[in-house]
């Protein structure tokens, strides 16, 4: 013999079988579930970038980014022609090499002690200057650093705070650069502004 179901309280409605949304009714997926049939693209698997990122993937898979977030296409024919030429002190009219920009940065007035400055110089030079070591930096990374240092040291287009923020953004975008780029950031933020020295 089966028993009848227990009496329902007429004041309490029975709970819904599924969660209800006040906007669209029954919830079939949670807010962070991927849509049914979603297949991630190879680029989304290889790296993730925020929607506000300044990274622009290029055909070769490398990232072309200029200082201050200006995306630049990387032309393979241009980079090949530059690698066959003899290295000079200036790459193009008015542009300086890292081998001249870094010593110029190191000679600016700074709040760092001489020992700390020497330690940071060694770390940075091993990664960025070919004669002192190969830190595994790519040509695109070196070009980006060259551009931001030229704007900071030579032309004065960016101040110390902006240069520091750009280097921090660079460290977030690029992998494997935190050691030397962190040292570069420390050197840049220790530079005494020209207004403070006069």
PDB file of C-alpha atoms in Angstrom:
ATOM      1  CA  UNK A   1       0.000   0.000   0.000  1.00  0.00           C
ATOM      2  CA  UNK A   2       1.377   3.402  -0.943  1.00  0.00           C
ATOM      3  CA  UNK A   3       1.017   6.323   1.295  1.00  0.00           C
ATOM      4  CA  UNK A   4      -0.258   9.627   0.047  1.00  0.00           C
ATOM      5  CA  UNK A   5       2.262  12.453  -0.160  1.00  0.00           C
ATOM      6  CA  UNK A   6       2.531  14.635   2.931  1.00  0.00           C
ATOM      7  CA  UNK A   7       0.195  17.604   2.911  1.00  0.00           C
ATOM      8  CA  UNK A   8       1.595  20.774   1.417  1.00  0.00           C
ATOM      9  CA  UNK A   9       1.672  23.957   3.311  1.00  0.00           C
ATOM     10  CA  UNK A  10      -0.537  26.218   1.261  1.00  0.00           C
ATOM     11  CA  UNK A  11       1.463  29.281   2.272  1.00  0.00           C
ATOM     12  CA  UNK A  12       4.782  27.950   0.980  1.00  0.00           C
ATOM     13  CA  UNK A  13       5.185  27.268  -2.708  1.00  0.00           C
ATOM     14  CA  UNK A  14       7.257  24.255  -3.672  1.00  0.00           C
ATOM     15  CA  UNK A  15      10.853  25.132  -4.618  1.00  0.00           C
ATOM     16  CA  UNK A  16      11.544  25.343  -8.331  1.00  0.00           C
ATOM     17  CA  UNK A  17      13.312  22.350  -9.861  1.00  0.00           C
ATOM     18  CA  UNK A  18      16.127  24.613 -11.137  1.00  0.00           C
ATOM     19  CA  UNK A  19      17.558  27.926 -10.043  1.00  0.00           C
ATOM     20  CA  UNK A  20      15.601  30.919 -11.257  1.00  0.00           C
ATOM     21  CA  UNK A  21      16.951  34.204 -12.491  1.00  0.00           C
ATOM     22  CA  UNK A  22      14.972  37.356 -11.943  1.00  0.00           C
ATOM     23  CA  UNK A  23      15.936  38.475 -15.465  1.00  0.00           C
ATOM     24  CA  UNK A  24      15.597  35.522 -17.774  1.00  0.00           C
ATOM     25  CA  UNK A  25      13.920  32.643 -15.981  1.00  0.00           C
ATOM     26  CA  UNK A  26      15.554  29.258 -15.540  1.00  0.00           C
ATOM     27  CA  UNK A  27      19.349  29.258 -15.308  1.00  0.00           C
ATOM     28  CA  UNK A  28      20.805  26.600 -17.570  1.00  0.00           C
ATOM     29  CA  UNK A  29      24.439  27.698 -17.267  1.00  0.00           C
ATOM     30  CA  UNK A  30      26.363  29.413 -14.549  1.00  0.00           C
ATOM     31  CA  UNK A  31      27.896  32.832 -15.176  1.00  0.00           C
ATOM     32  CA  UNK A  32      31.404  31.496 -15.766  1.00  0.00           C
ATOM     33  CA  UNK A  33      30.544  28.398 -17.808  1.00  0.00           C
ATOM     34  CA  UNK A  34      31.775  28.297 -21.381  1.00  0.00           C
ATOM     35  CA  UNK A  35      29.074  28.176 -24.040  1.00  0.00           C
ATOM     36  CA  UNK A  36      28.120  24.714 -25.289  1.00  0.00           C
ATOM     37  CA  UNK A  37      30.313  23.702 -28.224  1.00  0.00           C
ATOM     38  CA  UNK A  38      33.038  26.249 -27.441  1.00  0.00           C
ATOM     39  CA  UNK A  39      36.393  25.281 -28.926  1.00  0.00           C
ATOM     40  CA  UNK A  40      39.286  27.529 -27.868  1.00  0.00           C
ATOM     41  CA  UNK A  41      41.503  28.896 -30.615  1.00  0.00           C
ATOM     42  CA  UNK A  42      45.229  28.065 -30.611  1.00  0.00           C
ATOM     43  CA  UNK A  43      46.122  31.672 -29.742  1.00  0.00           C
ATOM     44  CA  UNK A  44      43.859  31.693 -26.697  1.00  0.00           C
ATOM     45  CA  UNK A  45      45.526  28.518 -25.471  1.00  0.00           C
ATOM     46  CA  UNK A  46      49.077  29.781 -26.014  1.00  0.00           C
ATOM     47  CA  UNK A  47      48.684  33.029 -24.127  1.00  0.00           C
ATOM     48  CA  UNK A  48      46.025  35.063 -22.503  1.00  0.00           C
ATOM     49  CA  UNK A  49      45.773  38.810 -22.635  1.00  0.00           C
ATOM     50  CA  UNK A  50      43.341  41.187 -21.069  1.00  0.00           C
ATOM     51  CA  UNK A  51      40.854  42.933 -23.288  1.00  0.00           C
ATOM     52  CA  UNK A  52      42.630  46.201 -22.557  1.00  0.00           C
ATOM     53  CA  UNK A  53      46.024  44.832 -23.567  1.00  0.00           C
ATOM     54  CA  UNK A  54      48.204  46.687 -26.060  1.00  0.00           C
ATOM     55  CA  UNK A  55      49.574  43.423 -27.482  1.00  0.00           C
ATOM     56  CA  UNK A  56      49.145  42.892 -31.193  1.00  0.00           C
ATOM     57  CA  UNK A  57      50.057  39.412 -32.417  1.00  0.00           C
ATOM     58  CA  UNK A  58      51.949  39.418 -35.694  1.00  0.00           C
ATOM     59  CA  UNK A  59      52.199  36.809 -38.409  1.00  0.00           C
ATOM     60  CA  UNK A  60      55.394  35.372 -36.946  1.00  0.00           C
ATOM     61  CA  UNK A  61      53.789  34.905 -33.556  1.00  0.00           C
ATOM     62  CA  UNK A  62      55.822  37.624 -31.886  1.00  0.00           C
ATOM     63  CA  UNK A  63      54.329  40.685 -30.338  1.00  0.00           C
ATOM     64  CA  UNK A  64      54.865  44.064 -31.928  1.00  0.00           C
ATOM     65  CA  UNK A  65      54.495  46.765 -29.334  1.00  0.00           C
ATOM     66  CA  UNK A  66      55.995  50.163 -29.205  1.00  0.00           C
ATOM     67  CA  UNK A  67      56.629  52.207 -26.111  1.00  0.00           C
ATOM     68  CA  UNK A  68      53.566  53.934 -24.720  1.00  0.00           C
ATOM     69  CA  UNK A  69      51.303  51.214 -26.079  1.00  0.00           C
ATOM     70  CA  UNK A  70      51.477  52.069 -29.766  1.00  0.00           C
ATOM     71  CA  UNK A  71      51.140  48.857 -31.740  1.00  0.00           C
ATOM     72  CA  UNK A  72      53.618  48.483 -34.558  1.00  0.00           C
ATOM     73  CA  UNK A  73      53.715  45.786 -37.210  1.00  0.00           C
ATOM     74  CA  UNK A  74      56.973  43.872 -37.316  1.00  0.00           C
ATOM     75  CA  UNK A  75      58.236  43.530 -40.850  1.00  0.00           C
ATOM     76  CA  UNK A  76      60.322  40.382 -41.310  1.00  0.00           C
ATOM     77  CA  UNK A  77      62.124  41.729 -44.383  1.00  0.00           C
ATOM     78  CA  UNK A  78      63.116  44.843 -42.440  1.00  0.00           C
ATOM     79  CA  UNK A  79      64.455  42.830 -39.494  1.00  0.00           C
ATOM     80  CA  UNK A  80      66.425  40.528 -41.829  1.00  0.00           C
ATOM     81  CA  UNK A  81      68.021  43.456 -43.634  1.00  0.00           C
ATOM     82  CA  UNK A  82      69.037  45.030 -40.332  1.00  0.00           C
ATOM     83  CA  UNK A  83      70.687  41.841 -39.119  1.00  0.00           C
ATOM     84  CA  UNK A  84      72.958  41.643 -42.196  1.00  0.00           C
ATOM     85  CA  UNK A  85      74.247  45.199 -41.785  1.00  0.00           C
ATOM     86  CA  UNK A  86      77.176  46.144 -39.594  1.00  0.00           C
ATOM     87  CA  UNK A  87      76.022  47.332 -36.163  1.00  0.00           C
ATOM     88  CA  UNK A  88      76.453  51.063 -35.773  1.00  0.00           C
ATOM     89  CA  UNK A  89      76.026  53.527 -32.955  1.00  0.00           C
ATOM     90  CA  UNK A  90      72.787  54.793 -34.478  1.00  0.00           C
ATOM     91  CA  UNK A  91      70.251  52.495 -36.099  1.00  0.00           C
ATOM     92  CA  UNK A  92      68.454  55.165 -38.113  1.00  0.00           C
ATOM     93  CA  UNK A  93      68.681  58.924 -38.289  1.00  0.00           C
ATOM     94  CA  UNK A  94      68.410  60.165 -34.714  1.00  0.00           C
ATOM     95  CA  UNK A  95      68.053  56.745 -33.068  1.00  0.00           C
ATOM     96  CA  UNK A  96      70.639  55.465 -30.622  1.00  0.00           C
ATOM     97  CA  UNK A  97      71.719  51.915 -29.845  1.00  0.00           C
ATOM     98  CA  UNK A  98      71.298  50.318 -26.423  1.00  0.00           C
ATOM     99  CA  UNK A  99      75.098  50.318 -26.106  1.00  0.00           C
ATOM    100  CA  UNK A 100      74.980  54.141 -25.928  1.00  0.00           C
ATOM    101  CA  UNK A 101      71.601  54.599 -24.210  1.00  0.00           C
ATOM    102  CA  UNK A 102      72.317  52.371 -21.200  1.00  0.00           C
ATOM    103  CA  UNK A 103      75.595  54.101 -20.205  1.00  0.00           C
ATOM    104  CA  UNK A 104      73.837  57.461 -20.645  1.00  0.00           C
ATOM    105  CA  UNK A 105      71.082  56.260 -18.291  1.00  0.00           C
ATOM    106  CA  UNK A 106      73.652  55.053 -15.753  1.00  0.00           C
ATOM    107  CA  UNK A 107      75.388  58.461 -15.680  1.00  0.00           C
ATOM    108  CA  UNK A 108      72.214  60.403 -14.810  1.00  0.00           C
ATOM    109  CA  UNK A 109      72.013  61.657 -11.201  1.00  0.00           C
ATOM    110  CA  UNK A 110      70.509  58.927  -9.034  1.00  0.00           C
ATOM    111  CA  UNK A 111      69.444  58.111  -5.498  1.00  0.00           C
ATOM    112  CA  UNK A 112      71.012  54.616  -5.687  1.00  0.00           C
ATOM    113  CA  UNK A 113      74.236  53.775  -3.907  1.00  0.00           C
ATOM    114  CA  UNK A 114      77.198  53.036  -6.170  1.00  0.00           C
ATOM    115  CA  UNK A 115      77.227  49.347  -5.144  1.00  0.00           C
ATOM    116  CA  UNK A 116      73.536  48.899  -5.911  1.00  0.00           C
ATOM    117  CA  UNK A 117      73.868  50.776  -9.196  1.00  0.00           C
ATOM    118  CA  UNK A 118      76.798  48.557 -10.249  1.00  0.00           C
ATOM    119  CA  UNK A 119      74.852  45.400  -9.398  1.00  0.00           C
ATOM    120  CA  UNK A 120      71.830  46.550 -11.422  1.00  0.00           C
ATOM    121  CA  UNK A 121      74.036  47.612 -14.356  1.00  0.00           C
ATOM    122  CA  UNK A 122      75.598  44.152 -14.497  1.00  0.00           C
ATOM    123  CA  UNK A 123      72.204  42.438 -14.463  1.00  0.00           C
ATOM    124  CA  UNK A 124      70.772  44.711 -17.168  1.00  0.00           C
ATOM    125  CA  UNK A 125      73.858  44.607 -19.405  1.00  0.00           C
ATOM    126  CA  UNK A 126      74.039  40.792 -19.343  1.00  0.00           C
ATOM    127  CA  UNK A 127      70.554  40.640 -20.826  1.00  0.00           C
ATOM    128  CA  UNK A 128      70.565  43.562 -23.236  1.00  0.00           C
ATOM    129  CA  UNK A 129      74.124  44.028 -24.515  1.00  0.00           C
ATOM    130  CA  UNK A 130      75.481  41.234 -26.740  1.00  0.00           C
ATOM    131  CA  UNK A 131      79.125  41.481 -25.620  1.00  0.00           C
ATOM    132  CA  UNK A 132      78.358  40.990 -21.920  1.00  0.00           C
ATOM    133  CA  UNK A 133      76.038  37.999 -22.188  1.00  0.00           C
ATOM    134  CA  UNK A 134      72.849  36.685 -23.714  1.00  0.00           C
ATOM    135  CA  UNK A 135      69.923  36.909 -21.350  1.00  0.00           C
ATOM    136  CA  UNK A 136      67.515  35.376 -23.842  1.00  0.00           C
ATOM    137  CA  UNK A 137      65.958  38.671 -24.869  1.00  0.00           C
ATOM    138  CA  UNK A 138      64.440  38.908 -28.320  1.00  0.00           C
ATOM    139  CA  UNK A 139      65.211  41.609 -30.849  1.00  0.00           C
ATOM    140  CA  UNK A 140      61.667  42.945 -30.447  1.00  0.00           C
ATOM    141  CA  UNK A 141      62.150  43.267 -26.682  1.00  0.00           C
ATOM    142  CA  UNK A 142      65.473  45.054 -27.152  1.00  0.00           C
ATOM    143  CA  UNK A 143      63.906  47.397 -29.706  1.00  0.00           C
ATOM    144  CA  UNK A 144      61.056  48.231 -27.327  1.00  0.00           C
ATOM    145  CA  UNK A 145      63.490  49.009 -24.508  1.00  0.00           C
ATOM    146  CA  UNK A 146      65.649  51.046 -26.894  1.00  0.00           C
ATOM    147  CA  UNK A 147      62.600  53.113 -27.871  1.00  0.00           C
ATOM    148  CA  UNK A 148      61.456  53.868 -24.330  1.00  0.00           C
ATOM    149  CA  UNK A 149      65.006  54.691 -23.179  1.00  0.00           C
ATOM    150  CA  UNK A 150      65.503  57.041 -26.119  1.00  0.00           C
ATOM    151  CA  UNK A 151      62.300  58.874 -25.182  1.00  0.00           C
ATOM    152  CA  UNK A 152      63.430  59.064 -21.536  1.00  0.00           C
ATOM    153  CA  UNK A 153      67.186  59.683 -21.761  1.00  0.00           C
ATOM    154  CA  UNK A 154      67.677  61.511 -25.076  1.00  0.00           C
ATOM    155  CA  UNK A 155      64.538  63.379 -26.115  1.00  0.00           C
ATOM    156  CA  UNK A 156      62.869  63.747 -22.721  1.00  0.00           C
ATOM    157  CA  UNK A 157      59.439  62.953 -24.229  1.00  0.00           C
ATOM    158  CA  UNK A 158      58.524  60.877 -21.172  1.00  0.00           C
ATOM    159  CA  UNK A 159      59.222  61.559 -17.518  1.00  0.00           C
ATOM    160  CA  UNK A 160      60.527  59.058 -14.974  1.00  0.00           C
ATOM    161  CA  UNK A 161      57.077  58.080 -13.731  1.00  0.00           C
ATOM    162  CA  UNK A 162      55.747  57.369 -17.233  1.00  0.00           C
ATOM    163  CA  UNK A 163      58.891  55.454 -18.180  1.00  0.00           C
ATOM    164  CA  UNK A 164      58.609  53.368 -15.008  1.00  0.00           C
ATOM    165  CA  UNK A 165      54.933  52.585 -15.708  1.00  0.00           C
ATOM    166  CA  UNK A 166      55.765  51.565 -19.282  1.00  0.00           C
ATOM    167  CA  UNK A 167      58.507  49.216 -18.056  1.00  0.00           C
ATOM    168  CA  UNK A 168      56.110  47.665 -15.523  1.00  0.00           C
ATOM    169  CA  UNK A 169      53.567  47.124 -18.328  1.00  0.00           C
ATOM    170  CA  UNK A 170      56.333  45.557 -20.438  1.00  0.00           C
ATOM    171  CA  UNK A 171      57.175  43.193 -17.565  1.00  0.00           C
ATOM    172  CA  UNK A 172      53.525  42.122 -17.377  1.00  0.00           C
ATOM    173  CA  UNK A 173      53.281  41.472 -21.120  1.00  0.00           C
ATOM    174  CA  UNK A 174      56.570  39.666 -21.654  1.00  0.00           C
ATOM    175  CA  UNK A 175      57.667  36.481 -19.956  1.00  0.00           C
ATOM    176  CA  UNK A 176      61.173  35.897 -18.652  1.00  0.00           C
ATOM    177  CA  UNK A 177      62.153  39.560 -18.363  1.00  0.00           C
ATOM    178  CA  UNK A 178      61.388  40.320 -14.720  1.00  0.00           C
ATOM    179  CA  UNK A 179      64.992  39.999 -13.497  1.00  0.00           C
ATOM    180  CA  UNK A 180      66.653  42.520 -15.772  1.00  0.00           C
ATOM    181  CA  UNK A 181      63.568  44.667 -16.463  1.00  0.00           C
ATOM    182  CA  UNK A 182      62.988  45.004 -12.720  1.00  0.00           C
ATOM    183  CA  UNK A 183      66.546  46.285 -12.413  1.00  0.00           C
ATOM    184  CA  UNK A 184      65.965  48.714 -15.269  1.00  0.00           C
ATOM    185  CA  UNK A 185      62.802  49.938 -13.551  1.00  0.00           C
ATOM    186  CA  UNK A 186      64.766  50.550 -10.333  1.00  0.00           C
ATOM    187  CA  UNK A 187      67.423  52.539 -12.181  1.00  0.00           C
ATOM    188  CA  UNK A 188      64.783  54.633 -13.986  1.00  0.00           C
ATOM    189  CA  UNK A 189      62.785  55.397 -10.844  1.00  0.00           C
ATOM    190  CA  UNK A 190      65.968  56.361  -8.971  1.00  0.00           C
ATOM    191  CA  UNK A 191      66.892  59.044 -11.513  1.00  0.00           C
ATOM    192  CA  UNK A 192      66.616  62.483  -9.978  1.00  0.00           C
ATOM    193  CA  UNK A 193      64.411  64.695 -12.143  1.00  0.00           C
ATOM    194  CA  UNK A 194      66.020  67.756 -13.708  1.00  0.00           C
ATOM    195  CA  UNK A 195      63.682  70.073 -11.777  1.00  0.00           C
ATOM    196  CA  UNK A 196      64.965  68.589  -8.506  1.00  0.00           C
ATOM    197  CA  UNK A 197      68.640  69.157  -9.389  1.00  0.00           C
ATOM    198  CA  UNK A 198      68.295  72.858 -10.264  1.00  0.00           C
TER     199      UNK A 198
END
